[in-house]
PDB file of C-alpha atoms in Angstrom:
ATOM      1  CA  MET A   1     -27.796   2.337  25.229  1.00 54.00           C
ATOM      2  CA  GLU A   2     -24.194   3.510  24.939  1.00 57.00           C
ATOM      3  CA  SER A   3     -21.997   2.466  27.875  1.00 66.00           C
ATOM      4  CA  GLU A   4     -19.921   4.911  29.915  1.00 63.00           C
ATOM      5  CA  LYS A   5     -16.757   3.211  28.662  1.00 59.00           C
ATOM      6  CA  ALA A   6     -17.804   3.722  25.055  1.00 57.00           C
ATOM      7  CA  LYS A   7     -18.616   7.386  25.745  1.00 53.00           C
ATOM      8  CA  ARG A   8     -15.205   7.966  27.335  1.00 57.00           C
ATOM      9  CA  PHE A   9     -13.498   6.280  24.413  1.00 51.00           C
ATOM     10  CA  LYS A  10     -15.323   8.505  21.930  1.00 55.00           C
ATOM     11  CA  LEU A  11     -14.461  11.588  23.973  1.00 55.00           C
ATOM     12  CA  VAL A  12     -10.748  10.710  24.156  1.00 56.00           C
ATOM     13  CA  SER A  13     -10.664   9.749  20.460  1.00 61.00           C
ATOM     14  CA  GLY A  14     -12.342  13.030  19.542  1.00 63.00           C
ATOM     15  CA  PHE A  15      -9.783  14.977  21.572  1.00 57.00           C
ATOM     16  CA  PHE A  16      -6.858  13.282  19.862  1.00 66.00           C
ATOM     17  CA  TRP A  17      -8.362  13.802  16.403  1.00 71.00           C
ATOM     18  CA  PHE A  18      -8.827  17.495  17.211  1.00 78.00           C
ATOM     19  CA  TYR A  19      -5.248  17.730  18.492  1.00 82.00           C
ATOM     20  CA  TYR A  20      -3.791  16.034  15.401  1.00 80.00           C
ATOM     21  CA  TYR A  21      -5.934  18.203  13.148  1.00 87.00           C
ATOM     22  CA  VAL A  22      -4.671  21.436  14.727  1.00 91.00           C
ATOM     23  CA  VAL A  23      -1.031  20.298  14.780  1.00 90.00           C
ATOM     24  CA  SER A  24      -1.088  19.184  11.153  1.00 91.00           C
ATOM     25  CA  TYR A  25      -2.850  22.365  10.070  1.00 92.00           C
ATOM     26  CA  TYR A  26      -0.194  24.719  11.440  1.00 92.00           C
ATOM     27  CA  LYS A  27       2.891  22.557  10.876  1.00 94.00           C
ATOM     28  CA  GLY A  28       1.740  21.664   7.366  1.00 94.00           C
ATOM     29  CA  LYS A  29       1.222  25.334   6.568  1.00 93.00           C
ATOM     30  CA  LYS A  30       4.901  25.990   7.261  1.00 94.00           C
ATOM     31  CA  LEU A  31       5.787  23.390   4.605  1.00 95.00           C
ATOM     32  CA  LYS A  32       3.438  24.668   1.906  1.00 94.00           C
ATOM     33  CA  GLU A  33       6.334  25.932  -0.191  1.00 95.00           C
ATOM     34  CA  CYS A  34       7.993  22.483  -0.071  1.00 95.00           C
ATOM     35  CA  PHE A  35       4.725  20.928  -1.275  1.00 97.00           C
ATOM     36  CA  SER A  36       4.017  23.553  -3.949  1.00 97.00           C
ATOM     37  CA  GLN A  37       5.515  21.611  -6.891  1.00 97.00           C
ATOM     38  CA  ILE A  38       3.914  18.243  -6.129  1.00 98.00           C
ATOM     39  CA  ASP A  39       1.834  17.186  -9.131  1.00 97.00           C
ATOM     40  CA  LYS A  40       1.576  13.420  -8.530  1.00 98.00           C
ATOM     41  CA  TYR A  41      -0.174  11.598  -5.716  1.00 98.00           C
ATOM     42  CA  ILE A  42       0.880   7.947  -5.463  1.00 98.00           C
ATOM     43  CA  PHE A  43      -0.837   5.202  -3.536  1.00 95.00           C
ATOM     44  CA  PHE A  44      -0.886   1.425  -3.498  1.00 97.00           C
ATOM     45  CA  ILE A  45      -3.684  -1.081  -3.911  1.00 96.00           C
ATOM     46  CA  GLY A  46      -3.380  -4.816  -3.471  1.00 95.00           C
ATOM     47  CA  TYR A  47      -3.392  -7.559  -0.882  1.00 94.00           C
ATOM     48  CA  PRO A  48      -1.725  -8.338   2.448  1.00 87.00           C
ATOM     49  CA  ARG A  49       1.726  -9.950   2.278  1.00 85.00           C
ATOM     50  CA  SER A  50       2.410  -8.942  -1.323  1.00 91.00           C
ATOM     51  CA  GLY A  51       5.664  -6.966  -1.237  1.00 89.00           C
ATOM     52  CA  HIS A  52       4.276  -3.440  -0.912  1.00 92.00           C
ATOM     53  CA  SER A  53       6.778  -2.565   1.826  1.00 91.00           C
ATOM     54  CA  LEU A  54       9.727  -3.302  -0.434  1.00 94.00           C
ATOM     55  CA  ILE A  55       8.475  -1.280  -3.394  1.00 96.00           C
ATOM     56  CA  GLY A  56       7.192   1.577  -1.228  1.00 96.00           C
ATOM     57  CA  SER A  57      10.573   1.840   0.502  1.00 95.00           C
ATOM     58  CA  LEU A  58      12.389   1.945  -2.832  1.00 97.00           C
ATOM     59  CA  LEU A  59      10.164   4.743  -4.110  1.00 98.00           C
ATOM     60  CA  ASP A  60      10.699   6.665  -0.868  1.00 97.00           C
ATOM     61  CA  ALA A  61      14.444   6.553  -1.582  1.00 97.00           C
ATOM     62  CA  HIS A  62      14.042   8.720  -4.696  1.00 98.00           C
ATOM     63  CA  PRO A  63      15.144  12.355  -4.143  1.00 98.00           C
ATOM     64  CA  ASN A  64      11.893  13.739  -5.599  1.00 98.00           C
ATOM     65  CA  LEU A  65       9.463  11.432  -3.785  1.00 98.00           C
ATOM     66  CA  ILE A  66       8.187  10.885  -0.262  1.00 98.00           C
ATOM     67  CA  ILE A  67       6.178   7.715   0.414  1.00 97.00           C
ATOM     68  CA  SER A  68       4.820   7.046   3.891  1.00 96.00           C
ATOM     69  CA  ASN A  69       4.611   3.553   5.315  1.00 92.00           C
ATOM     70  CA  GLU A  70       1.273   2.127   6.510  1.00 89.00           C
ATOM     71  CA  MET A  71      -0.149   5.573   7.290  1.00 92.00           C
ATOM     72  CA  ASN A  72      -3.565   4.874   5.759  1.00 92.00           C
ATOM     73  CA  ALA A  73      -3.694   8.319   4.133  1.00 94.00           C
ATOM     74  CA  LEU A  74      -7.051   7.562   2.482  1.00 94.00           C
ATOM     75  CA  HIS A  75      -8.575   7.891   5.944  1.00 91.00           C
ATOM     76  CA  PHE A  76      -7.480  11.542   6.035  1.00 93.00           C
ATOM     77  CA  PHE A  77      -8.819  12.160   2.532  1.00 95.00           C
ATOM     78  CA  LYS A  78     -12.158  10.721   3.651  1.00 93.00           C
ATOM     79  CA  LYS A  79     -12.180  13.161   6.577  1.00 91.00           C
ATOM     80  CA  LYS A  80     -11.541  16.023   4.122  1.00 92.00           C
ATOM     81  CA  TYR A  81      -8.248  17.154   5.658  1.00 95.00           C
ATOM     82  CA  PHE A  82      -6.487  19.892   3.712  1.00 96.00           C
ATOM     83  CA  ARG A  83      -3.732  19.081   1.232  1.00 97.00           C
ATOM     84  CA  HIS A  84      -0.922  20.471   3.391  1.00 97.00           C
ATOM     85  CA  GLN A  85      -2.152  18.559   6.453  1.00 96.00           C
ATOM     86  CA  ILE A  86      -2.126  15.183   4.703  1.00 97.00           C
ATOM     87  CA  PHE A  87       1.232  15.872   3.069  1.00 98.00           C
ATOM     88  CA  TYR A  88       2.673  16.916   6.431  1.00 97.00           C
ATOM     89  CA  TYR A  89       1.670  13.594   7.996  1.00 96.00           C
ATOM     90  CA  ILE A  90       3.034  11.638   5.015  1.00 97.00           C
ATOM     91  CA  LEU A  91       6.380  13.427   5.295  1.00 97.00           C
ATOM     92  CA  ARG A  92       6.542  12.951   9.062  1.00 96.00           C
ATOM     93  CA  ASN A  93       5.729   9.238   8.723  1.00 95.00           C
ATOM     94  CA  SER A  94       8.463   8.760   6.120  1.00 96.00           C
ATOM     95  CA  GLN A  95      10.997  10.539   8.306  1.00 95.00           C
ATOM     96  CA  GLU A  96      10.077   8.524  11.400  1.00 94.00           C
ATOM     97  CA  HIS A  97      10.259   5.177   9.601  1.00 90.00           C
ATOM     98  CA  SER A  98      13.593   6.126   8.079  1.00 90.00           C
ATOM     99  CA  LYS A  99      15.001   6.957  11.533  1.00 85.00           C
ATOM    100  CA  LEU A 100      13.871   3.530  12.747  1.00 82.00           C
ATOM    101  CA  GLY A 101      15.715   1.791   9.906  1.00 74.00           C
ATOM    102  CA  ARG A 102      12.808   1.284   7.503  1.00 74.00           C
ATOM    103  CA  SER A 103      12.395  -2.312   8.630  1.00 69.00           C
ATOM    104  CA  ASN A 104       9.237  -4.410   8.525  1.00 67.00           C
ATOM    105  CA  SER A 105       8.351  -8.111   8.867  1.00 63.00           C
ATOM    106  CA  ASN A 106      11.975  -9.069   9.622  1.00 71.00           C
ATOM    107  CA  TYR A 107      13.210  -7.368   6.431  1.00 80.00           C
ATOM    108  CA  ASN A 108      15.425  -4.307   6.228  1.00 85.00           C
ATOM    109  CA  TYR A 109      14.496  -1.867   3.478  1.00 92.00           C
ATOM    110  CA  VAL A 110      17.198   0.765   3.899  1.00 94.00           C
ATOM    111  CA  VAL A 111      18.549   1.828   0.501  1.00 96.00           C
ATOM    112  CA  PRO A 112      22.225   2.869   0.779  1.00 95.00           C
ATOM    113  CA  ASN A 113      23.303   6.315  -0.478  1.00 96.00           C
ATOM    114  CA  GLN A 114      19.733   7.427  -1.230  1.00 97.00           C
ATOM    115  CA  TRP A 115      17.024   9.715   0.153  1.00 97.00           C
ATOM    116  CA  GLN A 116      14.557   7.837   2.358  1.00 96.00           C
ATOM    117  CA  GLY A 117      12.783  10.368   4.580  1.00 95.00           C
ATOM    118  CA  ARG A 118      14.529  13.220   2.748  1.00 96.00           C
ATOM    119  CA  TYR A 119      14.239  14.973  -0.574  1.00 96.00           C
ATOM    120  CA  THR A 120      15.771  17.596  -2.847  1.00 96.00           C
ATOM    121  CA  LYS A 121      12.633  18.849  -4.596  1.00 96.00           C
ATOM    122  CA  LEU A 122       9.275  17.174  -4.085  1.00 97.00           C
ATOM    123  CA  ILE A 123       7.266  16.428  -7.228  1.00 98.00           C
ATOM    124  CA  GLY A 124       5.468  13.317  -5.957  1.00 98.00           C
ATOM    125  CA  ILE A 125       4.111  12.139  -2.614  1.00 98.00           C
ATOM    126  CA  GLY A 126       2.041   9.204  -1.435  1.00 97.00           C
ATOM    127  CA  ASP A 127       1.341   6.363   0.951  1.00 97.00           C
ATOM    128  CA  LYS A 128       2.026   2.637   1.023  1.00 94.00           C
ATOM    129  CA  LYS A 129      -1.036   0.875   2.465  1.00 91.00           C
ATOM    130  CA  GLY A 130      -2.096  -1.579  -0.229  1.00 87.00           C
ATOM    131  CA  GLY A 131      -4.593  -3.982   1.282  1.00 88.00           C
ATOM    132  CA  LYS A 132      -6.294  -1.375   3.473  1.00 90.00           C
ATOM    133  CA  SER A 133      -6.577   1.125   0.606  1.00 93.00           C
ATOM    134  CA  THR A 134      -8.334  -1.532  -1.464  1.00 94.00           C
ATOM    135  CA  ALA A 135     -10.673  -2.274   1.449  1.00 93.00           C
ATOM    136  CA  ILE A 136     -11.586   1.417   1.823  1.00 93.00           C
ATOM    137  CA  LEU A 137     -12.183   1.811  -1.917  1.00 93.00           C
ATOM    138  CA  GLY A 138     -14.341  -1.319  -1.841  1.00 90.00           C
ATOM    139  CA  ASP A 139     -16.485   0.002   1.004  1.00 87.00           C
ATOM    140  CA  GLU A 140     -16.855   3.546  -0.326  1.00 83.00           C
ATOM    141  CA  ASN A 141     -18.237   5.063  -3.502  1.00 86.00           C
ATOM    142  CA  TYR A 142     -14.784   4.701  -5.026  1.00 88.00           C
ATOM    143  CA  VAL A 143     -15.468   7.022  -7.983  1.00 90.00           C
ATOM    144  CA  LYS A 144     -16.310   9.872  -5.595  1.00 93.00           C
ATOM    145  CA  LEU A 145     -13.415   9.036  -3.270  1.00 94.00           C
ATOM    146  CA  LEU A 146     -10.901   9.011  -6.132  1.00 95.00           C
ATOM    147  CA  ASP A 147     -12.304  12.337  -7.280  1.00 95.00           C
ATOM    148  CA  ASP A 148     -11.940  13.732  -3.735  1.00 96.00           C
ATOM    149  CA  ILE A 149      -8.334  12.508  -3.530  1.00 96.00           C
ATOM    150  CA  GLN A 150      -7.506  14.200  -6.801  1.00 96.00           C
ATOM    151  CA  LYS A 151      -9.186  17.465  -5.802  1.00 97.00           C
ATOM    152  CA  ILE A 152      -7.631  17.607  -2.334  1.00 97.00           C
ATOM    153  CA  SER A 153      -4.145  16.572  -3.455  1.00 97.00           C
ATOM    154  CA  GLN A 154      -4.335  18.848  -6.532  1.00 97.00           C
ATOM    155  CA  ALA A 155      -2.289  16.183  -8.266  1.00 97.00           C
ATOM    156  CA  LYS A 156      -2.566  13.438 -10.833  1.00 97.00           C
ATOM    157  CA  LEU A 157      -3.334  10.041  -9.299  1.00 97.00           C
ATOM    158  CA  LYS A 158      -0.761   7.310  -9.832  1.00 98.00           C
ATOM    159  CA  ILE A 159      -1.840   3.941  -8.407  1.00 97.00           C
ATOM    160  CA  ILE A 160       0.494   0.961  -8.015  1.00 98.00           C
ATOM    161  CA  HIS A 161      -1.150  -2.466  -7.937  1.00 97.00           C
ATOM    162  CA  VAL A 162       1.244  -5.016  -6.442  1.00 97.00           C
ATOM    163  CA  ILE A 163       0.364  -8.625  -7.309  1.00 97.00           C
ATOM    164  CA  ARG A 164       1.781 -11.842  -5.901  1.00 96.00           C
ATOM    165  CA  ASN A 165       0.941 -15.473  -6.579  1.00 97.00           C
ATOM    166  CA  PRO A 166      -2.581 -15.778  -5.080  1.00 97.00           C
ATOM    167  CA  PHE A 167      -1.739 -19.112  -3.463  1.00 97.00           C
ATOM    168  CA  ASP A 168       1.160 -17.435  -1.641  1.00 96.00           C
ATOM    169  CA  ASN A 169      -1.052 -14.503  -0.652  1.00 95.00           C
ATOM    170  CA  VAL A 170      -3.779 -16.620   0.901  1.00 96.00           C
ATOM    171  CA  SER A 171      -1.263 -18.975   2.524  1.00 96.00           C
ATOM    172  CA  ALA A 172       0.588 -16.062   4.126  1.00 93.00           C
ATOM    173  CA  MET A 173      -2.682 -14.540   5.318  1.00 94.00           C
ATOM    174  CA  VAL A 174      -3.746 -17.844   6.898  1.00 95.00           C
ATOM    175  CA  SER A 175      -0.305 -18.450   8.439  1.00 93.00           C
ATOM    176  CA  ARG A 176      -0.314 -14.994   9.977  1.00 91.00           C
ATOM    177  CA  GLN A 177      -3.608 -15.764  11.776  1.00 94.00           C
ATOM    178  CA  VAL A 178      -2.274 -19.109  12.965  1.00 93.00           C
ATOM    179  CA  LYS A 179       0.882 -17.421  14.240  1.00 90.00           C
ATOM    180  CA  ILE A 180      -1.131 -15.102  16.502  1.00 93.00           C
ATOM    181  CA  GLY A 181      -3.094 -17.979  17.994  1.00 94.00           C
ATOM    182  CA  TYR A 182      -6.006 -18.884  15.722  1.00 94.00           C
ATOM    183  CA  PRO A 183      -6.425 -22.624  14.989  1.00 94.00           C
ATOM    184  CA  LEU A 184      -6.022 -23.714  11.376  1.00 93.00           C
ATOM    185  CA  THR A 185      -9.555 -24.669  10.400  1.00 94.00           C
ATOM    186  CA  GLU A 186     -11.636 -24.764   7.253  1.00 94.00           C
ATOM    187  CA  THR A 187     -13.503 -21.693   8.488  1.00 95.00           C
ATOM    188  CA  LEU A 188     -10.275 -19.706   8.877  1.00 95.00           C
ATOM    189  CA  PHE A 189      -9.028 -20.834   5.470  1.00 94.00           C
ATOM    190  CA  GLN A 190     -12.277 -19.892   3.722  1.00 95.00           C
ATOM    191  CA  GLU A 191     -12.462 -16.518   5.499  1.00 96.00           C
ATOM    192  CA  ARG A 192      -8.947 -15.540   4.381  1.00 95.00           C
ATOM    193  CA  LYS A 193      -9.648 -16.738   0.852  1.00 96.00           C
ATOM    194  CA  LYS A 194     -12.889 -14.750   0.752  1.00 96.00           C
ATOM    195  CA  LEU A 195     -11.090 -11.651   2.037  1.00 96.00           C
ATOM    196  CA  TYR A 196      -8.431 -11.991  -0.643  1.00 96.00           C
ATOM    197  CA  LEU A 197     -10.980 -12.454  -3.438  1.00 97.00           C
ATOM    198  CA  SER A 198     -12.996  -9.439  -2.262  1.00 96.00           C
ATOM    199  CA  LYS A 199      -9.886  -7.306  -2.749  1.00 96.00           C
ATOM    200  CA  VAL A 200      -9.280  -8.850  -6.166  1.00 97.00           C
ATOM    201  CA  LYS A 201     -12.823  -7.929  -7.183  1.00 96.00           C
ATOM    202  CA  THR A 202     -12.396  -4.316  -6.027  1.00 96.00           C
ATOM    203  CA  ASN A 203      -9.064  -3.930  -7.807  1.00 96.00           C
ATOM    204  CA  ALA A 204     -10.495  -5.393 -11.009  1.00 97.00           C
ATOM    205  CA  LYS A 205     -13.258  -2.757 -10.921  1.00 95.00           C
ATOM    206  CA  LEU A 206     -10.697  -0.004 -10.406  1.00 94.00           C
ATOM    207  CA  LYS A 207      -8.580  -1.282 -13.284  1.00 95.00           C
ATOM    208  CA  ALA A 208     -11.614  -1.260 -15.557  1.00 94.00           C
ATOM    209  CA  GLN A 209     -12.587   2.253 -14.437  1.00 92.00           C
ATOM    210  CA  ILE A 210      -9.171   3.955 -14.627  1.00 93.00           C
ATOM    211  CA  PRO A 211      -6.804   1.638 -16.548  1.00 92.00           C
ATOM    212  CA  ASN A 212      -4.295   4.366 -17.454  1.00 94.00           C
ATOM    213  CA  ASP A 213      -3.807   5.417 -13.827  1.00 96.00           C
ATOM    214  CA  ILE A 214      -2.903   1.958 -12.492  1.00 97.00           C
ATOM    215  CA  CYS A 215       0.413   0.151 -12.909  1.00 98.00           C
ATOM    216  CA  ASP A 216       0.435  -3.606 -12.299  1.00 98.00           C
ATOM    217  CA  VAL A 217       3.603  -4.829 -10.609  1.00 98.00           C
ATOM    218  CA  HIS A 218       3.993  -8.594 -10.305  1.00 97.00           C
ATOM    219  CA  LEU A 219       6.263  -9.310  -7.348  1.00 96.00           C
ATOM    220  CA  GLU A 220       7.840 -12.303  -9.085  1.00 96.00           C
ATOM    221  CA  ASP A 221       8.844 -10.138 -12.056  1.00 97.00           C
ATOM    222  CA  PHE A 222      10.161  -7.444  -9.749  1.00 97.00           C
ATOM    223  CA  ILE A 223      12.357  -9.871  -7.825  1.00 96.00           C
ATOM    224  CA  ALA A 224      13.675 -11.433 -11.036  1.00 96.00           C
ATOM    225  CA  ALA A 225      14.515  -8.103 -12.715  1.00 97.00           C
ATOM    226  CA  PRO A 226      14.365  -5.203 -10.220  1.00 97.00           C
ATOM    227  CA  LYS A 227      16.218  -2.701 -12.414  1.00 98.00           C
ATOM    228  CA  LYS A 228      13.928  -3.306 -15.368  1.00 98.00           C
ATOM    229  CA  GLU A 229      10.770  -3.174 -13.262  1.00 98.00           C
ATOM    230  CA  LEU A 230      11.820  -0.065 -11.342  1.00 98.00           C
ATOM    231  CA  THR A 231      12.533   1.696 -14.615  1.00 98.00           C
ATOM    232  CA  ARG A 232       9.072   0.695 -15.858  1.00 98.00           C
ATOM    233  CA  ILE A 233       7.425   1.977 -12.674  1.00 98.00           C
ATOM    234  CA  PHE A 234       9.116   5.355 -13.017  1.00 98.00           C
ATOM    235  CA  GLN A 235       8.088   5.583 -16.650  1.00 98.00           C
ATOM    236  CA  PHE A 236       4.522   5.138 -15.408  1.00 98.00           C
ATOM    237  CA  LEU A 237       5.094   7.785 -12.707  1.00 98.00           C
ATOM    238  CA  GLU A 238       6.593  10.099 -15.321  1.00 97.00           C
ATOM    239  CA  ILE A 239       9.585  10.815 -13.094  1.00 97.00           C
ATOM    240  CA  GLU A 240      13.238  10.662 -14.125  1.00 96.00           C
ATOM    241  CA  VAL A 241      15.661   8.323 -12.376  1.00 97.00           C
ATOM    242  CA  SER A 242      19.432   8.044 -12.289  1.00 97.00           C
ATOM    243  CA  GLN A 243      21.264   4.791 -12.889  1.00 97.00           C
ATOM    244  CA  LYS A 244      22.875   5.174  -9.459  1.00 98.00           C
ATOM    245  CA  TYR A 245      19.440   5.244  -7.839  1.00 98.00           C
ATOM    246  CA  ILE A 246      18.329   2.145  -9.776  1.00 98.00           C
ATOM    247  CA  ASP A 247      21.538   0.280  -8.857  1.00 98.00           C
ATOM    248  CA  ASP A 248      21.309   1.176  -5.160  1.00 98.00           C
ATOM    249  CA  CYS A 249      17.665   0.090  -4.981  1.00 97.00           C
ATOM    250  CA  ALA A 250      18.350  -3.189  -6.790  1.00 97.00           C
ATOM    251  CA  SER A 251      21.127  -3.981  -4.311  1.00 96.00           C
ATOM    252  CA  ILE A 252      18.645  -4.579  -1.454  1.00 95.00           C
ATOM    253  CA  VAL A 253      16.056  -6.613  -3.375  1.00 95.00           C
ATOM    254  CA  TRP A 254      15.724 -10.230  -2.276  1.00 88.00           C
ATOM    255  CA  LYS A 255      17.197 -12.844  -4.589  1.00 87.00           C
ATOM    256  CA  LYS A 256      14.052 -14.974  -4.642  1.00 85.00           C
ATOM    257  CA  THR A 257      10.421 -14.880  -3.569  1.00 83.00           C
ATOM    258  CA  ASN A 258       9.099 -16.796  -0.588  1.00 85.00           C
ATOM    259  CA  HIS A 259       6.724 -19.534  -1.743  1.00 92.00           C
ATOM    260  CA  SER A 260       4.390 -19.435   1.262  1.00 92.00           C
ATOM    261  CA  ARG A 261       1.982 -21.879  -0.385  1.00 94.00           C
ATOM    262  CA  PHE A 262       4.413 -24.747   0.154  1.00 92.00           C
ATOM    263  CA  ASP A 263       4.648 -23.971   3.878  1.00 90.00           C
ATOM    264  CA  LEU A 264       0.912 -24.400   4.400  1.00 87.00           C
ATOM    265  CA  SER A 265      -0.108 -28.052   4.304  1.00 86.00           C
ATOM    266  CA  TYR A 266      -3.723 -27.297   3.540  1.00 90.00           C
ATOM    267  CA  TRP A 267      -3.846 -27.101  -0.242  1.00 94.00           C
ATOM    268  CA  THR A 268      -5.564 -30.331  -1.235  1.00 94.00           C
ATOM    269  CA  THR A 269      -6.207 -31.023  -4.920  1.00 95.00           C
ATOM    270  CA  GLU A 270      -9.838 -29.994  -4.477  1.00 96.00           C
ATOM    271  CA  ARG A 271      -8.959 -26.710  -2.755  1.00 95.00           C
ATOM    272  CA  VAL A 272      -6.395 -25.891  -5.444  1.00 96.00           C
ATOM    273  CA  GLU A 273      -8.879 -26.559  -8.251  1.00 97.00           C
ATOM    274  CA  ASN A 274     -11.624 -24.515  -6.599  1.00 96.00           C
ATOM    275  CA  PHE A 275      -9.291 -21.577  -6.054  1.00 97.00           C
ATOM    276  CA  LEU A 276      -8.049 -21.734  -9.635  1.00 97.00           C
ATOM    277  CA  LYS A 277     -11.644 -21.373 -10.807  1.00 97.00           C
ATOM    278  CA  ASP A 278     -11.948 -18.252  -8.650  1.00 97.00           C
ATOM    279  CA  ILE A 279      -8.812 -16.510  -9.881  1.00 97.00           C
ATOM    280  CA  ARG A 280      -9.214 -17.444 -13.565  1.00 96.00           C
ATOM    281  CA  GLN A 281     -11.949 -14.804 -13.772  1.00 95.00           C
ATOM    282  CA  TYR A 282      -9.287 -12.070 -13.623  1.00 97.00           C
ATOM    283  CA  ASP A 283      -6.800 -11.508 -16.411  1.00 96.00           C
ATOM    284  CA  PHE A 284      -4.067 -10.172 -14.110  1.00 97.00           C
ATOM    285  CA  LEU A 285      -4.095 -13.498 -12.197  1.00 97.00           C
ATOM    286  CA  ASN A 286      -4.252 -15.868 -15.189  1.00 96.00           C
ATOM    287  CA  ARG A 287      -0.519 -16.502 -15.153  1.00 96.00           C
ATOM    288  CA  TYR A 288      -0.575 -18.086 -11.688  1.00 97.00           C
ATOM    289  CA  ASN A 289      -0.800 -21.733 -10.642  1.00 96.00           C
ATOM    290  CA  TYR A 290      -0.108 -23.689  -7.492  1.00 95.00           C
ATOM    291  CA  GLU A 291       2.893 -25.570  -8.908  1.00 88.00           C
TER     292      GLU A 291
END
């Protein structure tokens, strides 16, 4: 039987959802003209601790794009919100994060002289929520959900798949749990590894289903050559970029990647070999090793 506390929680949650729905409906309607030329909907898939925040922030700096940060826009598509409502929340999120300095995980992602939270003419919009988007697509009938996103957004889907060395991914995921108080155990390690591989499996299915709509971005390549990789991303997005924009974005990119795998003293030879067997099943991870 449902407790009184649970009933109150559902009641309060329902009220807030109703409030946000009404607000977004009317405020989004006022921005319909601003959204009228959007023909590309961009979202991220991937894994926790992969560099999505950096790349999402750089895209948000383009004068013709707005990219929200960690909004989980797929949730609104699942609830069948209208196009202008979802776009309103994406724009508001981008503006709020830009006012706060576009910082995350001790990094500052402010691009000098560019357009974060602002725009000249919007032709693309989207959300940066890589790991969660993959989880939602893995739990849902992803073919139907992708079709719903396309119909609601009335735009062409452009999906960015950010990839990092799997050993760094899992290590960072484990370290994050340890940092918030969980003991480093075999159970914790295996759970994080399983979570990572479940996302890999989902993304591999998506890549097989819609290969032309997904752009793989390897974080290591992006850090090594940000101007080249940004140019490639915008070719995929079919959006023009200025050299000034590329130069300003490249100026904030880190000089090297963080090798989290070397900070976690848990990778025995056996664990490394077992994990290599897991990731060798996927062509987009074949390049990676522990060393």
